[in-house]
XYZ file of N, CA and C in Angstrom:
450
model
N -61.515 150.502 37.148
C -61.061 150.177 36.028
C -60.819 148.674 35.581
N -59.781 148.282 34.783
C -60.288 146.878 34.408
C -59.409 145.537 34.530
N -58.023 146.662 34.688
C -57.128 145.829 35.250
C -57.784 145.421 36.756
N -58.078 146.117 37.345
C -58.239 145.962 39.049
C -59.678 144.923 38.952
N -60.775 144.495 37.921
C -61.385 143.996 38.436
C -60.988 142.621 37.483
N -59.910 142.629 36.856
C -59.400 141.360 36.709
C -58.614 140.887 36.921
N -57.932 141.724 38.015
C -57.327 141.293 39.789
C -58.479 140.276 40.428
N -59.246 141.472 40.272
C -59.807 140.680 41.700
C -60.818 138.973 41.132
N -60.905 139.155 40.130
C -61.796 137.783 39.436
C -60.376 136.785 39.071
N -59.433 136.946 39.559
C -58.286 136.282 39.520
C -57.824 135.696 38.241
N -58.003 136.573 37.411
C -57.740 136.791 36.072
C -56.238 137.102 35.693
N -55.255 137.258 36.527
C -53.608 137.565 36.177
C -53.157 136.474 36.946
N -53.869 135.871 38.014
C -53.248 134.349 38.241
C -53.468 133.070 37.297
N -54.452 133.364 36.567
C -54.905 131.838 35.501
C -54.011 132.498 34.127
N -53.609 133.548 34.020
C -53.265 134.258 32.795
C -51.409 133.730 32.861
N -51.197 133.938 34.605
C -49.543 133.310 34.781
C -49.343 131.932 35.332
N -50.653 131.740 35.326
C -50.359 130.023 35.155
C -50.245 129.535 33.281
N -50.968 129.664 32.620
C -50.783 129.910 31.302
C -49.449 130.085 30.533
N -49.098 131.178 30.986
C -47.658 131.879 30.927
C -46.882 130.615 31.079
N -46.402 130.502 32.685
C -45.277 129.176 33.483
C -45.743 128.294 32.941
N -46.635 127.831 32.306
C -47.113 126.025 31.877
C -46.495 126.305 30.411
N -46.440 127.358 29.891
C -45.928 127.280 28.755
C -44.356 127.170 28.500
N -43.505 128.010 29.357
C -42.481 128.160 29.739
C -41.792 126.536 29.972
N -42.259 126.277 31.451
C -41.808 125.402 31.924
C -42.193 123.844 30.731
N -42.755 124.175 29.709
C -43.291 122.703 29.003
C -42.483 123.320 27.969
N -41.539 123.865 27.720
C -40.488 124.028 26.579
C -41.210 124.158 25.682
N -42.609 124.991 25.322
C -43.459 125.267 24.112
C -42.702 126.072 23.568
N -41.975 126.962 24.104
C -40.754 128.588 22.909
C -39.906 127.620 22.371
N -39.682 126.681 21.780
C -38.756 125.996 21.616
C -39.171 125.396 19.831
N -40.375 125.421 19.947
C -41.092 125.300 18.986
C -40.459 123.752 18.236
N -39.794 123.557 17.204
C -39.260 122.363 16.339
C -37.993 121.328 17.721
N -38.000 122.672 18.011
C -36.293 121.686 18.680
C -37.129 120.895 20.119
N -38.381 121.062 20.549
C -38.957 120.495 21.671
C -38.817 118.590 22.028
N -39.003 118.656 20.592
C -38.755 117.121 20.158
C -37.612 116.148 20.280
N -36.842 116.136 21.470
C -36.411 115.839 21.976
C -36.015 114.182 22.772
N -34.044 113.473 22.768
C -34.371 112.476 24.081
C -34.889 113.105 25.546
N -34.859 114.792 25.369
C -35.604 115.099 26.987
C -34.705 116.176 27.034
N -35.689 117.396 27.851
C -35.471 118.156 27.681
C -35.363 118.742 29.321
N -34.619 119.705 29.481
C -34.182 119.888 31.033
C -34.826 121.600 30.521
N -35.163 122.444 31.515
C -35.797 123.836 32.016
C -35.415 124.116 32.543
N -34.328 125.201 32.795
C -34.145 126.043 34.652
C -34.736 127.751 33.875
N -35.492 128.247 35.078
C -35.604 129.526 34.950
C -34.807 130.251 36.516
N -34.130 130.712 36.617
C -33.733 131.923 37.397
C -34.445 133.612 37.523
N -35.179 133.958 38.908
C -36.130 134.982 38.824
C -34.963 135.866 39.157
N -35.557 137.361 39.225
C -35.222 138.028 39.612
C -35.085 138.077 41.486
N -35.988 137.699 41.890
C -36.213 137.512 43.340
C -35.193 136.737 43.769
N -34.440 136.029 42.731
C -33.584 134.665 43.707
C -33.565 133.726 43.695
N -35.212 132.743 43.107
C -35.810 131.555 42.888
C -34.921 131.043 41.578
N -35.497 129.893 42.211
C -34.382 128.854 41.075
C -35.247 128.304 41.102
N -35.730 127.787 39.375
C -37.159 126.499 39.208
C -36.275 125.850 38.142
N -36.438 124.775 37.965
C -36.280 123.558 36.960
C -37.490 122.472 37.084
N -37.537 122.192 35.970
C -38.115 120.502 35.541
C -37.355 119.908 34.647
N -37.344 118.790 35.187
C -36.028 117.334 34.250
C -36.262 117.323 33.309
N -37.806 117.062 32.911
C -37.517 116.175 31.371
C -39.443 117.259 30.906
N -38.983 117.765 30.024
C -40.478 118.161 29.667
C -41.718 117.392 29.097
N -40.585 116.260 28.366
C -41.699 114.817 27.397
C -42.548 114.622 28.673
N -42.479 114.774 29.692
C -42.998 114.364 30.493
C -44.307 114.958 31.263
N -44.802 116.607 30.488
C -45.607 117.348 31.006
C -46.554 117.313 29.577
N -47.452 117.714 30.070
C -48.539 118.203 29.013
C -49.392 119.517 29.289
N -50.131 119.868 28.601
C -51.298 120.839 28.927
C -52.135 120.735 29.684
N -53.038 119.476 29.146
C -54.149 118.737 29.847
C -53.832 117.572 31.159
N -52.696 117.233 30.741
C -52.434 115.664 31.435
C -52.059 115.958 33.423
N -51.483 115.170 33.719
C -51.219 115.088 35.211
C -49.455 115.603 35.215
N -48.863 116.446 36.141
C -47.647 116.435 36.360
C -47.514 116.020 37.664
N -45.707 115.471 37.429
C -45.785 115.064 39.297
C -45.633 116.211 40.500
N -45.712 115.588 41.375
C -46.242 117.052 42.464
C -45.116 118.108 42.830
N -43.602 117.749 42.268
C -42.736 118.795 41.926
C -43.122 119.143 41.112
N -43.127 119.258 40.074
C -43.370 119.541 39.167
C -45.110 121.321 38.915
N -45.962 119.794 39.312
C -46.692 120.964 40.107
C -46.331 122.140 41.074
N -45.747 121.682 41.863
C -45.351 122.884 42.814
C -44.453 123.892 42.264
N -43.593 123.721 41.330
C -42.588 124.394 40.337
C -43.315 125.280 39.760
N -44.541 125.036 38.935
C -45.433 125.455 38.269
C -46.093 126.780 38.820
N -46.660 126.229 40.332
C -47.141 126.974 41.369
C -46.870 128.239 41.782
N -45.385 127.546 41.885
C -44.737 128.518 43.213
C -43.362 129.956 41.320
N -43.964 129.384 40.610
C -43.275 130.305 39.238
C -43.973 131.611 38.673
N -45.587 130.900 38.622
C -46.748 131.670 38.768
C -47.143 132.127 39.660
N -47.056 132.084 41.117
C -47.020 133.099 42.060
C -46.645 134.377 41.795
N -45.101 133.907 41.430
C -44.208 134.886 40.919
C -44.418 136.150 40.312
N -44.820 135.455 39.354
C -45.577 136.408 37.462
C -46.712 137.305 38.007
N -47.300 136.555 38.825
C -49.129 136.660 38.771
C -48.156 138.247 39.679
N -48.101 137.792 40.676
C -47.228 139.138 41.553
C -46.384 140.296 40.451
N -46.155 139.971 39.679
C -46.010 140.916 38.528
C -46.016 141.632 38.151
N -47.410 141.073 37.466
C -48.693 141.522 36.847
C -49.429 142.227 37.128
N -49.366 141.900 38.591
C -50.717 143.003 39.358
C -50.139 144.225 39.749
N -48.783 143.742 40.249
C -47.905 145.082 41.199
C -47.452 145.995 40.271
N -47.821 147.579 39.681
C -47.286 148.316 39.013
C -45.585 148.813 39.748
N -45.490 148.494 40.620
C -43.895 149.033 41.295
C -42.963 147.507 40.573
N -43.360 146.328 40.919
C -42.646 145.554 40.382
C -42.258 145.555 39.325
N -41.120 145.182 39.288
C -40.447 144.804 38.165
C -39.604 143.646 37.664
N -39.996 142.527 37.435
C -39.596 140.926 37.273
C -38.738 140.495 36.529
N -37.887 139.954 36.063
C -36.904 139.363 35.139
C -36.507 138.419 35.041
N -37.004 137.209 34.309
C -36.180 135.326 34.137
C -35.434 135.179 33.364
N -34.282 134.018 33.784
C -33.521 133.832 32.712
C -33.632 131.981 32.120
N -34.015 131.983 31.719
C -34.003 131.107 30.831
C -33.618 129.765 29.996
N -32.650 128.932 31.047
C -32.612 128.175 29.782
C -32.886 126.908 29.202
N -32.345 126.425 28.752
C -33.188 125.209 28.211
C -32.066 123.779 27.513
N -31.357 122.835 28.723
C -30.771 121.850 28.348
C -31.387 120.610 27.839
N -31.532 120.074 25.736
C -31.224 119.608 25.175
C -30.578 118.620 24.919
N -31.632 117.068 25.259
C -31.058 116.331 25.249
C -30.858 115.235 23.463
N -29.874 115.546 22.688
C -30.222 115.306 21.076
C -29.469 114.017 20.491
N -30.846 113.337 19.642
C -30.038 112.535 19.051
C -28.478 112.666 17.861
N -28.405 111.585 17.763
C -26.833 111.369 16.643
C -28.079 112.467 15.344
N -27.007 113.174 14.959
C -27.013 113.726 13.939
C -28.885 114.737 13.906
N -29.011 114.888 14.977
C -30.430 115.492 14.588
C -30.110 117.051 15.040
N -31.271 117.443 13.850
C -31.011 118.525 13.592
C -31.770 119.550 14.528
N -30.935 121.122 14.896
C -31.780 121.669 15.798
C -31.652 123.164 14.890
N -33.364 124.003 15.393
C -33.431 124.858 14.921
C -33.326 126.102 15.432
N -32.427 127.138 15.622
C -32.985 128.566 15.596
C -33.260 129.264 15.168
N -33.631 130.334 15.506
C -33.906 131.333 15.489
C -33.336 131.654 13.812
N -34.186 133.155 13.250
C -33.274 133.325 12.050
C -33.126 134.688 11.825
N -32.257 135.555 11.451
C -32.472 137.749 11.142
C -33.435 137.840 10.014
N -33.711 138.917 10.585
C -34.521 139.306 9.790
C -33.579 140.584 9.078
N -33.561 140.292 7.993
C -32.515 141.123 7.252
C -33.607 141.553 5.628
N -32.887 142.748 5.637
C -33.602 142.624 3.875
C -32.186 142.532 3.498
N -32.887 141.530 2.534
C -32.059 140.819 1.394
C -30.958 141.771 0.420
N -29.839 142.392 0.586
C -29.060 142.583 -0.560
C -28.300 142.228 -0.967
N -27.588 142.662 -1.969
C -27.430 142.120 -3.299
C -25.739 140.923 -2.176
N -26.127 139.656 -3.233
C -24.409 138.637 -2.536
C -24.806 138.263 -1.176
N -25.922 138.418 -0.332
C -25.869 138.327 0.980
C -27.478 137.409 1.108
N -26.718 136.839 1.745
C -27.857 135.187 2.383
C -29.174 135.906 2.476
N -30.336 135.486 2.037
C -31.386 135.588 2.597
C -31.407 135.436 3.896
N -31.062 134.459 4.193
C -31.107 133.722 5.537
C -30.216 133.162 6.245
N -30.495 133.984 7.802
C -28.947 134.134 8.056
C -29.422 133.614 10.019
N -28.944 132.895 10.354
C -29.214 132.633 11.981
C -28.746 133.897 12.500
N -29.600 133.963 13.621
C -29.524 134.904 14.865
C -28.480 134.452 15.837
N -27.387 135.608 15.757
C -26.614 135.199 17.282
C -26.343 135.522 17.621
N -25.382 135.209 19.475
C -25.095 135.863 20.504
C -24.100 135.342 21.093
N -23.623 136.243 21.696
C -21.888 136.029 22.348
C -21.961 135.302 23.747
N -21.670 134.287 23.637
C -20.996 133.676 25.275
C -20.662 134.273 25.551
N -20.152 133.937 27.250
C -19.301 134.610 28.449
C -18.197 134.103 27.637
N -17.364 133.207 27.748
C -16.592 132.892 26.807
C -15.641 133.729 25.077
N -16.660 134.729 24.946
C -16.297 134.864 23.737
C -16.748 134.930 22.358
N -17.605 133.455 22.545
C -17.793 132.726 21.324
C -18.601 133.137 20.739
N -18.716 133.090 19.829
C -20.130 133.260 19.284
C -20.983 132.059 18.876
N -22.575 132.354 18.957
C -23.382 130.652 19.146
C -24.389 130.884 18.689
N -25.276 130.553 18.027
C -26.761 130.675 17.308
C -27.329 130.757 19.090
N -29.115 131.192 18.358
C -29.468 131.475 19.593
C -31.490 131.668 18.885
N -32.473 131.921 20.100
C -33.389 131.835 19.362
C -33.534 133.813 20.192
N -34.472 133.941 19.783
C -34.677 135.612 19.489
C -36.685 135.456 20.767
N -36.103 136.702 21.600
C -36.742 137.394 22.649
C -38.754 136.939 21.372
N -39.038 137.604 20.889
C -40.065 136.911 19.374
C -40.571 136.032 19.291
N -39.771 135.066 19.305
C -39.756 133.773 19.215
C -40.590 132.927 20.475
N -40.000 133.540 21.410
C -40.014 132.762 22.585
C -41.788 133.631 23.333
N -41.413 135.193 23.277
C -42.650 135.142 23.623
C -43.943 134.777 22.918
N -43.521 134.751 21.732
C -45.063 134.176 20.283
C -45.386 132.866 21.453
N -44.525 132.199 21.484
C -44.661 130.515 22.672
C -45.956 130.871 23.166
N -44.900 131.690 24.598
C -46.335 131.746 25.794
C -47.407 131.658 25.645
N -48.191 133.016 24.226
C -49.122 133.155 24.459
C -49.957 132.142 23.158
N -48.830 130.909 22.950
C -49.782 129.925 22.134
C -51.314 129.218 22.018
N -51.200 128.978 23.399
C -52.143 128.152 24.362
C -53.050 128.614 25.108
């Protein structure tokens, strides 16, 4: 079976590392990754908590701090296990905290809508916060596309 061979050759390990590198670098923020500092927090269904304090210090081919490298290795190890094990169901909750400049624009996702009469063709995707307020958000499709971008 092809997936078994891929696992033997450590393909899932490399795949998980690449996905997690994109996740921790904030690639999924697209135009919003250019800030005065972005902190990424990841909580997994295994109960683990991972954090990168400033994505500006990370690059695809550059050297990562010892702490950020360890975060990448541990998170990728969890993801690899989920990719290899058919019985494993793994979820992550990801948060980005952006430090923005005065009047800096933020670019949330847009809804896909069929343009109706009198309806705006561009509308932001929204979600309801824990306190009941509605706010703009990023779609899973936008985040997922960024994982595979590199």
